[in-house]
Short mmCIF file of C-alpha atoms in Angstrom, two decimals:
data_model
loop_
_atom_site.label_atom_id
_atom_site.label_comp_id
_atom_site.label_asym_id
_atom_site.label_seq_id
_atom_site.Cartn_x
_atom_site.Cartn_y
_atom_site.Cartn_z
CA MET A 12 17.20 -128.16 -41.77
CA ILE A 13 20.69 -127.81 -40.53
CA PRO A 14 21.51 -125.02 -42.99
CA LEU A 15 18.48 -123.09 -41.78
CA VAL A 16 19.61 -123.37 -38.15
CA LEU A 17 23.06 -122.29 -39.13
CA LEU A 18 21.61 -119.36 -40.96
CA VAL A 19 19.59 -118.31 -37.90
CA LEU A 20 22.61 -118.72 -35.69
CA ALA A 21 24.68 -116.69 -38.06
CA VAL A 22 22.05 -113.96 -38.07
CA LEU A 23 21.84 -113.98 -34.28
CA ALA A 24 25.62 -113.90 -34.03
CA ALA A 25 25.76 -110.99 -36.41
CA MET A 26 23.09 -109.20 -34.43
CA GLY A 27 24.91 -109.80 -31.21
CA ILE A 28 28.13 -108.54 -32.69
CA GLY A 29 26.26 -105.46 -33.99
CA VAL A 30 24.75 -104.79 -30.61
CA VAL A 31 28.05 -105.13 -28.83
CA GLY A 32 29.74 -102.94 -31.40
CA GLY A 33 26.98 -100.32 -31.14
CA TYR A 34 27.22 -100.40 -27.40
CA LEU A 35 30.96 -99.94 -27.53
CA VAL A 36 30.65 -97.07 -30.00
CA HIS A 37 27.91 -95.39 -27.94
CA LYS A 38 29.94 -95.80 -24.81
CA ALA A 39 32.96 -94.27 -26.44
CA ARG A 40 30.88 -91.31 -27.56
CA ALA A 41 29.36 -90.93 -24.13
CA ASP A 42 32.77 -91.01 -22.51
CA ARG A 43 34.02 -88.39 -24.93
CA ARG A 44 31.00 -86.13 -24.21
CA LEU A 45 31.45 -86.60 -20.52
CA ALA A 46 35.09 -85.60 -20.81
CA GLU A 47 34.10 -82.50 -22.76
CA ALA A 48 31.42 -81.58 -20.22
CA GLU A 49 33.89 -81.94 -17.36
CA ALA A 50 36.35 -79.77 -19.23
CA ARG A 51 33.69 -77.10 -19.77
CA LEU A 52 32.65 -77.34 -16.13
CA GLN A 53 36.19 -76.79 -15.01
CA GLU A 54 36.48 -73.76 -17.35
CA VAL A 55 33.24 -72.27 -15.99
CA GLN A 56 34.44 -72.84 -12.42
CA ARG A 57 37.72 -71.16 -13.24
CA GLN A 58 35.91 -68.14 -14.78
CA ALA A 59 33.52 -67.97 -11.84
CA GLN A 60 36.43 -67.91 -9.43
CA GLU A 61 38.12 -65.15 -11.40
CA GLU A 62 34.85 -63.14 -11.51
CA HIS A 63 34.41 -63.71 -7.79
CA LYS A 64 37.90 -62.41 -7.10
CA ARG A 65 37.29 -59.37 -9.34
CA LEU A 66 33.96 -58.50 -7.68
CA LEU A 67 35.51 -59.01 -4.27
CA LEU A 68 38.30 -56.59 -5.12
CA GLU A 69 35.85 -54.02 -6.46
CA ALA A 70 33.68 -54.35 -3.36
CA LYS A 71 36.70 -53.84 -1.16
CA GLU A 72 37.67 -50.71 -3.14
CA GLU A 73 34.14 -49.30 -2.89
CA ALA A 74 34.07 -50.05 0.81
CA LEU A 75 37.38 -48.27 1.29
CA LYS A 76 36.13 -45.25 -0.66
CA ALA A 77 32.87 -45.13 1.29
CA ARG A 78 34.78 -45.45 4.53
CA ALA A 79 37.11 -42.62 3.53
CA ALA A 80 34.14 -40.38 2.54
CA ALA A 81 32.35 -41.20 5.79
CA GLU A 82 35.46 -40.40 7.80
CA ALA A 83 35.82 -37.08 5.92
CA ASP A 84 32.18 -36.21 6.61
CA LEU A 85 32.61 -37.18 10.22
CA ARG A 86 35.66 -34.95 10.54
CA GLU A 87 33.77 -32.04 8.91
CA GLN A 88 30.82 -32.55 11.24
CA ARG A 89 33.13 -32.63 14.22
CA ARG A 90 34.75 -29.37 13.11
CA GLU A 91 31.28 -27.79 12.57
CA LEU A 92 30.18 -28.99 16.02
CA GLN A 93 33.31 -27.48 17.51
CA ARG A 94 32.60 -24.17 15.80
CA LEU A 95 28.98 -24.21 16.98
CA GLU A 96 30.11 -25.09 20.48
CA ALA A 97 32.53 -22.17 20.45
CA ARG A 98 29.80 -19.80 19.24
CA LEU A 99 27.42 -21.04 21.92
CA ASN A 100 30.09 -20.55 24.56
CA ASN A 101 30.71 -17.01 23.34
CA ARG A 102 26.99 -16.29 23.32
CA GLU A 103 26.58 -17.66 26.82
CA GLU A 104 29.41 -15.46 28.01
CA ALA A 105 27.83 -12.44 26.31
CA LEU A 106 24.45 -13.22 27.87
CA GLU A 107 26.04 -13.60 31.27
CA ARG A 108 27.75 -10.23 30.89
CA ARG A 109 24.49 -8.64 29.72
CA ALA A 110 22.62 -10.20 32.65
CA GLU A 111 25.18 -8.74 35.03
CA VAL A 112 24.78 -5.30 33.43
CA LEU A 113 20.99 -5.56 33.66
CA GLU A 114 21.18 -6.55 37.29
CA ARG A 115 23.38 -3.55 38.04
CA ARG A 116 20.96 -1.29 36.18
CA GLU A 117 17.98 -2.77 38.03
CA ARG A 118 19.69 -2.14 41.34
CA ALA A 119 20.48 1.43 40.27
CA VAL A 120 16.88 2.00 39.11
CA ALA A 121 15.50 0.60 42.34
CA HIS A 122 17.80 2.91 44.27
CA LYS A 123 16.68 5.89 42.19
CA GLU A 124 13.02 4.95 42.72
CA LYS A 125 13.54 4.93 46.46
CA GLU A 126 15.21 8.33 46.26
CA VAL A 127 12.34 9.71 44.15
CA GLU A 128 9.74 8.33 46.55
CA GLN A 129 11.56 9.90 49.46
CA ALA A 130 11.79 13.22 47.60
CA LEU A 131 8.04 13.10 46.78
CA ALA A 132 7.24 12.38 50.40
CA HIS A 133 9.36 15.34 51.55
CA ALA A 134 7.69 17.55 48.93
CA GLU A 135 4.20 16.52 50.08
CA GLU A 136 5.16 17.27 53.68
CA ALA A 137 6.59 20.64 52.68
CA LYS A 138 3.44 21.42 50.64
CA ALA A 139 1.17 20.55 53.55
CA GLN A 140 3.21 22.73 55.94
CA TYR A 141 3.21 25.58 53.41
CA LEU A 142 -0.58 25.41 53.01
CA LYS A 143 -1.05 25.39 56.80
CA GLN A 144 1.15 28.45 57.10
CA LEU A 145 -0.80 30.24 54.35
CA GLU A 146 -4.13 29.36 55.98
CA SER A 147 -2.96 30.64 59.34
CA LEU A 148 -1.61 33.86 57.83
CA ALA A 149 -4.65 34.57 55.64
CA GLY A 150 -7.28 33.37 58.06
CA LEU A 151 -8.93 31.37 55.25
CA SER A 152 -9.06 27.77 54.28
CA VAL A 153 -7.90 26.59 50.86
CA ASP A 154 -11.46 26.23 49.53
CA GLU A 155 -12.48 29.64 50.83
CA ALA A 156 -9.42 31.27 49.25
CA ARG A 157 -10.08 29.51 45.95
CA THR A 158 -13.73 30.65 45.91
CA LEU A 159 -12.81 34.23 46.73
CA LEU A 160 -10.13 34.30 44.03
CA LEU A 161 -12.49 32.89 41.41
CA LYS A 162 -15.15 35.49 42.26
CA ARG A 163 -12.63 38.31 41.85
CA VAL A 164 -11.32 36.91 38.58
CA GLU A 165 -14.86 36.46 37.23
CA ALA A 166 -15.79 40.01 38.14
CA GLU A 167 -12.68 41.41 36.50
CA ALA A 168 -13.18 39.20 33.44
CA GLU A 169 -16.82 40.26 33.07
CA SER A 170 -15.81 43.89 33.24
CA ASP A 171 -13.03 43.42 30.69
CA ILE A 172 -15.27 41.42 28.38
CA ALA A 173 -18.05 44.00 28.53
CA ARG A 174 -15.63 46.82 27.84
CA ARG A 175 -14.01 44.88 24.98
CA LEU A 176 -17.39 44.01 23.45
CA TRP A 177 -18.42 47.66 23.57
CA GLU A 178 -15.15 48.66 21.88
CA LEU A 179 -15.59 46.00 19.23
CA GLU A 180 -19.18 47.04 18.60
CA GLN A 181 -18.16 50.66 18.16
CA GLN A 182 -15.35 49.61 15.85
CA PHE A 183 -17.77 47.43 13.89
CA HIS A 184 -20.19 50.30 13.32
CA GLU A 185 -17.36 52.57 12.26
CA GLU A 186 -15.71 50.11 9.87
CA ALA A 187 -18.60 47.91 8.70
CA ASN A 188 -17.79 47.82 5.01
CA GLU A 189 -14.07 47.44 5.49
CA LYS A 190 -14.55 44.69 8.03
CA ALA A 191 -17.00 42.85 5.76
CA ARG A 192 -14.54 42.91 2.89
CA ARG A 193 -11.77 41.75 5.19
CA ILE A 194 -13.90 38.93 6.62
CA ILE A 195 -14.78 37.69 3.15
CA ALA A 196 -11.16 37.87 2.00
CA GLN A 197 -9.95 36.05 5.12
CA ALA A 198 -12.68 33.44 4.76
CA ILE A 199 -11.73 32.83 1.15
CA HIS A 200 -8.10 32.39 2.14
CA ARG A 201 -8.82 30.28 5.21
CA LEU A 202 -11.46 28.09 3.65
CA ALA A 203 -9.68 27.54 0.35
CA ALA A 204 -10.40 23.97 -0.67
CA ASP A 205 -7.76 21.82 -2.26
CA VAL A 206 -7.77 21.71 -6.04
CA THR A 207 -8.03 18.20 -7.47
CA ALA A 208 -7.45 17.48 -11.15
CA GLU A 209 -10.58 16.09 -12.76
CA SER A 210 -10.00 12.76 -14.40
CA THR A 211 -11.89 9.73 -15.64
CA VAL A 212 -9.09 7.19 -15.33
CA THR A 213 -7.13 5.65 -12.47
CA VAL A 214 -3.78 3.89 -12.91
CA ILE A 215 -3.11 0.85 -10.68
CA PRO A 216 0.51 -0.30 -10.28
CA ILE A 217 1.12 -4.05 -10.47
CA PRO A 218 4.13 -6.00 -9.14
CA SER A 219 4.99 -7.74 -12.43
CA GLU A 220 3.88 -8.21 -16.02
CA GLU A 221 2.77 -11.75 -15.16
CA MET A 222 -0.04 -10.22 -13.10
CA LYS A 223 -1.64 -8.83 -16.29
CA GLY A 224 -2.22 -12.35 -17.57
CA ARG A 225 -3.74 -13.38 -14.25
CA LEU A 226 -6.06 -10.35 -14.30
CA ILE A 227 -7.18 -11.27 -17.82
CA GLY A 228 -7.69 -14.93 -16.92
CA ARG A 229 -8.36 -17.90 -19.14
CA GLU A 230 -10.16 -16.68 -22.26
CA GLY A 231 -10.71 -13.31 -20.55
CA ARG A 232 -13.02 -14.60 -17.81
CA ASN A 233 -11.35 -12.62 -14.98
CA ILE A 234 -11.38 -9.25 -16.74
CA ARG A 235 -15.01 -9.79 -17.74
CA ALA A 236 -15.92 -10.63 -14.15
CA ILE A 237 -14.16 -7.46 -12.89
CA GLU A 238 -15.88 -5.22 -15.43
CA GLN A 239 -19.30 -6.76 -14.80
CA ALA A 240 -18.96 -6.55 -11.01
CA THR A 241 -17.66 -2.95 -10.91
CA GLY A 242 -19.14 -1.33 -14.03
CA VAL A 243 -15.78 0.07 -15.21
CA ASP A 244 -13.53 -0.53 -18.19
CA LEU A 245 -10.27 -2.26 -17.28
CA ILE A 246 -7.57 -1.35 -19.80
CA ILE A 247 -4.60 -3.75 -19.90
CA ASP A 248 -2.12 -2.66 -22.56
CA ASP A 249 1.64 -2.40 -23.03
CA THR A 250 2.06 0.11 -20.20
CA PRO A 251 4.79 -1.41 -18.02
CA ASP A 252 3.78 -2.57 -14.53
CA ALA A 253 0.38 -0.82 -14.60
CA VAL A 254 -3.25 -1.27 -15.58
CA THR A 255 -5.81 1.49 -16.11
CA ILE A 256 -9.37 1.82 -14.81
CA SER A 257 -11.63 3.98 -16.97
CA CYS A 258 -15.08 5.18 -15.84
CA PHE A 259 -16.97 8.47 -15.63
CA ASP A 260 -18.50 7.50 -12.28
CA PRO A 261 -15.79 8.22 -9.64
CA VAL A 262 -17.44 6.01 -7.01
CA ARG A 263 -17.42 2.95 -9.27
CA ARG A 264 -13.84 3.81 -10.23
CA GLU A 265 -12.85 3.94 -6.54
CA VAL A 266 -14.55 0.60 -5.85
CA ALA A 267 -12.67 -0.95 -8.77
CA ARG A 268 -9.37 0.55 -7.57
CA ILE A 269 -9.71 -0.85 -4.05
CA ALA A 270 -10.89 -4.23 -5.34
CA LEU A 271 -7.98 -4.52 -7.80
CA GLN A 272 -5.46 -3.62 -5.12
CA LYS A 273 -6.91 -6.26 -2.80
CA LEU A 274 -6.89 -8.88 -5.57
CA ILE A 275 -3.31 -8.09 -6.55
CA GLN A 276 -2.19 -8.22 -2.93
CA ASP A 277 -4.08 -11.46 -2.25
CA GLY A 278 -3.00 -13.20 -5.46
CA ARG A 279 -6.14 -15.36 -5.73
CA ILE A 280 -7.87 -14.10 -8.86
CA HIS A 281 -10.91 -15.95 -10.12
CA PRO A 282 -14.56 -14.94 -10.71
CA ALA A 283 -15.84 -16.03 -7.29
CA ARG A 284 -13.01 -14.27 -5.48
CA ILE A 285 -13.53 -11.19 -7.66
CA GLU A 286 -17.20 -10.92 -6.68
CA GLU A 287 -16.33 -11.31 -3.00
CA THR A 288 -13.54 -8.71 -3.16
CA VAL A 289 -15.70 -6.21 -5.08
CA ALA A 290 -18.40 -6.57 -2.43
CA LEU A 291 -15.85 -5.87 0.32
CA ALA A 292 -14.46 -2.90 -1.62
CA ARG A 293 -17.98 -1.52 -2.12
CA GLN A 294 -18.60 -1.76 1.64
CA GLU A 295 -15.31 0.02 2.30
CA VAL A 296 -16.17 2.84 -0.12
CA GLU A 297 -19.65 3.16 1.38
CA GLU A 298 -18.08 3.49 4.83
CA THR A 299 -15.67 6.15 3.50
CA ILE A 300 -18.61 7.99 1.91
CA ARG A 301 -20.55 7.91 5.18
CA GLN A 302 -17.58 9.19 7.18
CA ALA A 303 -16.90 11.95 4.64
CA GLY A 304 -20.53 13.10 4.91
CA GLN A 305 -20.41 13.09 8.70
CA GLN A 306 -17.12 14.99 8.72
CA ALA A 307 -18.66 17.59 6.42
CA LEU A 308 -21.58 18.03 8.85
CA PHE A 309 -19.14 18.35 11.72
CA ALA A 310 -16.99 20.89 9.86
CA VAL A 311 -20.00 23.10 9.10
CA GLY A 312 -21.83 22.54 12.38
CA VAL A 313 -25.05 21.12 10.93
CA GLY A 314 -27.09 18.28 12.39
CA GLY A 315 -30.41 16.53 11.97
CA LEU A 316 -30.10 15.70 8.26
CA HIS A 317 -31.49 12.48 6.82
CA PRO A 318 -28.87 9.69 6.58
CA GLU A 319 -29.35 9.47 2.81
CA LEU A 320 -28.50 13.18 2.47
CA VAL A 321 -25.39 12.56 4.57
CA ARG A 322 -24.47 9.70 2.23
CA LEU A 323 -24.98 11.87 -0.87
CA LEU A 324 -22.73 14.51 0.69
CA GLY A 325 -20.07 11.83 1.12
CA VAL A 326 -20.44 10.89 -2.57
CA LEU A 327 -19.44 14.47 -3.43
CA HIS A 328 -16.04 13.64 -1.93
CA TYR A 329 -15.35 11.74 -5.17
CA ARG A 330 -16.70 14.45 -7.48
CA THR A 331 -14.77 17.37 -8.93
CA SER A 332 -16.01 20.35 -10.88
CA TYR A 333 -13.52 22.25 -13.04
CA GLY A 334 -10.73 20.86 -10.89
CA GLN A 335 -12.40 21.76 -7.57
CA ASN A 336 -13.47 19.08 -5.11
CA VAL A 337 -17.28 19.41 -4.83
CA LEU A 338 -17.54 18.38 -1.15
CA LYS A 339 -14.87 20.85 -0.02
CA HIS A 340 -16.47 23.48 -2.26
CA SER A 341 -19.85 22.82 -0.56
CA ILE A 342 -18.29 23.16 2.91
CA GLU A 343 -16.65 26.39 1.82
CA VAL A 344 -19.93 27.77 0.43
CA ALA A 345 -21.79 26.85 3.65
CA LEU A 346 -19.26 28.65 5.84
CA LEU A 347 -19.10 31.71 3.59
CA ALA A 348 -22.89 31.97 3.35
CA SER A 349 -23.31 31.59 7.13
CA MET A 350 -20.66 34.24 7.79
CA MET A 351 -22.28 36.72 5.42
CA GLY A 352 -25.75 35.83 6.78
CA ALA A 353 -24.61 36.51 10.34
CA GLU A 354 -23.19 39.87 9.24
CA ILE A 355 -26.43 41.10 7.61
CA GLY A 356 -28.90 39.48 10.03
CA ALA A 357 -30.22 36.69 7.77
CA HIS A 358 -31.20 33.22 8.97
CA VAL A 359 -27.78 31.66 9.55
CA GLU A 360 -28.97 28.04 9.74
CA THR A 361 -30.77 28.31 6.39
CA CYS A 362 -27.67 29.83 4.80
CA LYS A 363 -25.47 27.13 6.28
CA VAL A 364 -27.64 24.15 5.28
CA GLY A 365 -28.45 25.66 1.87
CA GLY A 366 -24.77 26.24 1.15
CA LEU A 367 -23.83 22.73 2.24
CA LEU A 368 -26.57 21.09 0.11
CA HIS A 369 -26.55 23.46 -2.88
CA ASP A 370 -24.63 20.97 -5.08
CA ILE A 371 -26.17 17.78 -3.65
CA GLY A 372 -27.69 17.10 -7.06
CA LYS A 373 -24.22 16.54 -8.53
CA ALA A 374 -24.07 13.27 -6.60
CA LEU A 375 -26.93 11.99 -8.79
CA THR A 376 -26.13 13.49 -12.21
CA HIS A 377 -24.75 10.09 -13.28
CA GLU A 378 -28.12 8.51 -12.50
CA GLN A 379 -30.74 11.22 -13.26
CA GLU A 380 -31.17 13.67 -16.09
CA GLY A 381 -31.62 17.40 -15.62
CA PRO A 382 -29.82 20.37 -14.00
CA HIS A 383 -28.15 19.52 -10.72
CA ALA A 384 -29.98 22.38 -8.95
CA GLU A 385 -33.39 20.89 -9.78
CA ILE A 386 -32.22 17.37 -8.89
CA GLY A 387 -30.86 18.66 -5.59
CA ALA A 388 -34.12 20.48 -4.74
CA GLU A 389 -36.13 17.32 -5.47
CA VAL A 390 -33.87 15.22 -3.26
CA ALA A 391 -34.09 17.80 -0.47
CA ALA A 392 -37.89 17.80 -0.66
CA LYS A 393 -37.91 13.99 -0.61
CA TYR A 394 -35.98 13.88 2.68
CA GLY A 395 -37.83 16.63 4.53
CA VAL A 396 -35.54 19.64 4.11
CA PRO A 397 -37.35 22.92 4.96
CA GLU A 398 -38.74 25.05 2.13
CA PRO A 399 -36.29 28.00 2.51
CA VAL A 400 -33.35 25.61 2.16
CA ARG A 401 -34.89 23.90 -0.89
CA ARG A 402 -35.42 27.31 -2.48
CA ALA A 403 -31.78 28.21 -1.87
CA ILE A 404 -30.69 24.93 -3.48
CA LEU A 405 -32.97 25.41 -6.49
CA GLU A 406 -32.09 29.08 -7.08
CA HIS A 407 -28.37 29.16 -6.43
CA HIS A 408 -27.76 29.61 -10.18
CA ASN A 409 -30.66 32.04 -10.78
CA ASP A 410 -30.06 35.71 -11.48
CA GLN A 411 -32.85 36.82 -9.13
CA PRO A 412 -33.20 34.58 -6.07
CA SER A 413 -36.47 34.83 -4.18
CA SER A 414 -34.97 35.15 -0.69
CA VAL A 415 -32.04 36.74 1.07
CA GLU A 416 -30.69 33.34 2.10
CA ALA A 417 -30.85 32.03 -1.47
CA PHE A 418 -29.02 35.16 -2.65
CA LEU A 419 -26.31 34.64 -0.04
CA VAL A 420 -25.89 30.99 -1.07
CA ALA A 421 -25.54 32.03 -4.71
CA ALA A 422 -23.04 34.74 -3.75
CA ALA A 423 -21.01 32.32 -1.63
CA ASP A 424 -21.03 29.82 -4.51
CA ALA A 425 -19.71 32.51 -6.87
CA ILE A 426 -17.04 33.58 -4.36
CA SER A 427 -15.85 29.99 -3.80
CA ALA A 428 -15.73 29.30 -7.52
CA SER A 429 -14.06 32.55 -8.55
CA ARG A 430 -11.44 32.96 -5.83
CA PRO A 431 -7.83 32.71 -7.04
CA GLY A 432 -6.72 29.13 -7.55
CA ALA A 433 -10.13 27.51 -7.08
CA ARG A 434 -11.05 26.72 -10.67
CA LYS A 435 -8.72 26.97 -13.59
CA ASP A 436 -7.44 24.96 -16.51
CA THR A 437 -5.26 22.80 -14.25
CA LEU A 438 -4.89 19.94 -16.72
CA GLU A 439 -3.47 22.14 -19.49
CA HIS A 440 -1.04 23.94 -17.18
CA TYR A 441 -0.10 20.65 -15.53
CA VAL A 442 0.73 19.00 -18.87
CA LYS A 443 2.69 22.05 -20.02
CA ARG A 444 4.74 22.04 -16.82
CA LEU A 445 5.55 18.34 -17.20
CA GLU A 446 6.54 18.86 -20.83
CA ALA A 447 8.75 21.79 -19.86
CA LEU A 448 10.50 19.74 -17.15
CA GLU A 449 11.13 16.84 -19.54
CA ALA A 450 12.34 19.22 -22.26
CA VAL A 451 14.89 20.80 -19.89
CA ALA A 452 16.21 17.38 -18.83
CA SER A 453 16.37 16.11 -22.44
CA SER A 454 18.38 19.11 -23.60
CA PHE A 455 21.57 17.87 -21.91
CA PRO A 456 23.97 15.50 -23.75
CA GLY A 457 24.11 11.90 -22.62
CA VAL A 458 20.44 11.78 -21.56
CA GLU A 459 18.68 8.69 -22.93
CA LYS A 460 15.20 9.03 -21.37
CA CYS A 461 13.51 11.30 -18.86
CA TYR A 462 10.16 11.27 -17.09
CA ALA A 463 8.40 13.89 -14.95
CA ILE A 464 6.56 12.06 -12.15
CA GLN A 465 4.89 12.78 -8.82
CA ALA A 466 2.75 15.56 -10.38
CA GLY A 467 5.85 17.37 -11.56
CA ARG A 468 7.64 17.23 -8.20
CA GLU A 469 10.29 14.79 -9.43
CA VAL A 470 12.20 14.26 -12.68
CA ARG A 471 13.76 10.83 -13.37
CA VAL A 472 16.63 11.03 -15.87
CA MET A 473 18.17 7.88 -17.42
CA VAL A 474 21.63 8.52 -18.91
CA LYS A 475 23.79 6.52 -21.30
CA PRO A 476 26.42 4.78 -19.14
CA GLN A 477 29.05 4.86 -21.88
CA GLU A 478 28.78 8.66 -22.14
CA VAL A 479 28.16 9.74 -18.52
CA ASP A 480 30.16 8.35 -15.60
CA ASP A 481 29.23 8.48 -11.92
CA ILE A 482 30.85 11.86 -11.33
CA GLY A 483 29.25 13.21 -14.48
CA ALA A 484 25.84 11.99 -13.26
CA THR A 485 26.20 14.05 -10.08
CA LYS A 486 27.16 17.14 -12.10
CA LEU A 487 24.33 16.51 -14.55
CA ALA A 488 21.74 16.42 -11.73
CA ARG A 489 23.05 19.74 -10.42
CA ASP A 490 23.03 21.33 -13.89
CA ILE A 491 19.48 20.14 -14.64
CA SER A 492 18.14 21.44 -11.33
CA LYS A 493 19.83 24.80 -11.93
CA LYS A 494 18.34 25.13 -15.41
CA ILE A 495 14.89 24.18 -14.10
CA GLN A 496 15.15 26.97 -11.54
CA GLU A 497 16.03 29.45 -14.25
CA THR A 498 13.55 28.47 -16.97
CA VAL A 499 10.49 26.71 -15.50
CA VAL A 500 7.72 28.08 -13.27
CA TYR A 501 6.58 25.48 -10.73
CA PRO A 502 5.15 25.30 -7.19
CA GLY A 503 7.23 23.99 -4.30
CA GLN A 504 10.38 22.14 -5.32
CA VAL A 505 11.41 19.66 -8.00
CA LYS A 506 13.60 16.65 -7.19
CA VAL A 507 16.03 15.64 -9.95
CA VAL A 508 17.13 11.98 -9.93
CA VAL A 509 19.80 10.89 -12.41
CA ILE A 510 20.01 7.11 -12.91
CA ARG A 511 23.07 5.48 -14.48
CA GLU A 512 22.67 1.77 -15.07
CA THR A 513 25.34 -0.64 -16.30
CA ARG A 514 24.29 -4.09 -17.50
CA ALA A 515 26.46 -7.15 -18.14
CA VAL A 516 24.91 -9.81 -20.36
CA GLU A 517 26.24 -13.29 -21.14
CA TYR A 518 24.63 -16.39 -22.63
CA ALA A 519 25.00 -19.97 -21.36
CA ARG A 520 25.38 -22.25 -24.36
#
């Protein structure tokens, strides 16, 4: 039994010793770890202090820099304020001086006004005294003297007019044929209508090439909308800074021109805006047509026509025939026919209206088939034009008209069409003149490109800057103009512009 107790005691003693030893070992390890942790803590504190000092120094440097920049800005602002203050002071002084000058001028004007009023008052007094003296001397009042003078003048004028009319009548009977020829010649010269080149295209300038893309639109929707709304062909090609409108109907072409100009100026180009702008342009053209028709009636002295006939007359403003404007040609025919009708005793009003409406059918040749004379007669009958006028319209191209008035309208039409400069091959001569001008300019050395513009009234010459200097450009313009005078036939004058352009090109890499 005792050995067993001793064994238990020995085991317990060994366990106690093991526990104490383990505790001592664990404590030693814990102390060592604690010492290491304190050492690391001290190191971290030291590094934190160093980092704090470094950040503090950097913050101080940044603050000093910011303060220096702020002080510099403040000084600059103070200098700018000083400059502005000086300018304001100078302006105030100038305004004060100007105010003083204006005050002096106002005083001078007021003084002059008083002097003028006094002078007017003296003049009125002198006029009244003068009239009283005249009345007392003549024994008549002012109204009585005026009436008596007018009666004497009227009597003398009637006598002179009667004598002059008798002299003119005698002269007319003596020189009837010569006077008729002279009247016709003078009428042709006085009533000569402007010649307008016949064309089916209109060129619209655009501010930039980017505008072409906007006119075309996404997948061509804008150009399709323009063509559908106006009925023209819009040609957008490589022509620089320009697009072309092509159409045989001049009214539709004018509507498209005005609408395009409005769209380009506005900048908002999309189908809805296009339809709105075309509608506005069509209204504007219709108003121009109406005014042109009314002006034609006023120029001829005709009234009482149906409004639709007046509108069709205005449409002729946009028509040309062999280079001659049809509306001006119609006015010319009306005046010539009425003059000749008055000379031979025909019905002047029929001649005048028949001459004015003889080409009215040309306003509808784009819409109806048949000769324009027949179309015009049908339109005249539709709107209540008298039969003699309709006959003159229908027969103005016949060899044997059925009435004197129709014959006179046909004769006036032939005179207006055949007078010098009325109808001729203007396009061919025009192109030849432009080619001749460009050929003369191109014949000089140093010329790179040349263009005849403004209907041949100006020649733009681009020269090579490395071959022609500024002085040489001036001499070249003089030489070209001299050669044009010697070799080319042209109306009016031709302006020669020589352009020398120097370009400097560099690339940023």
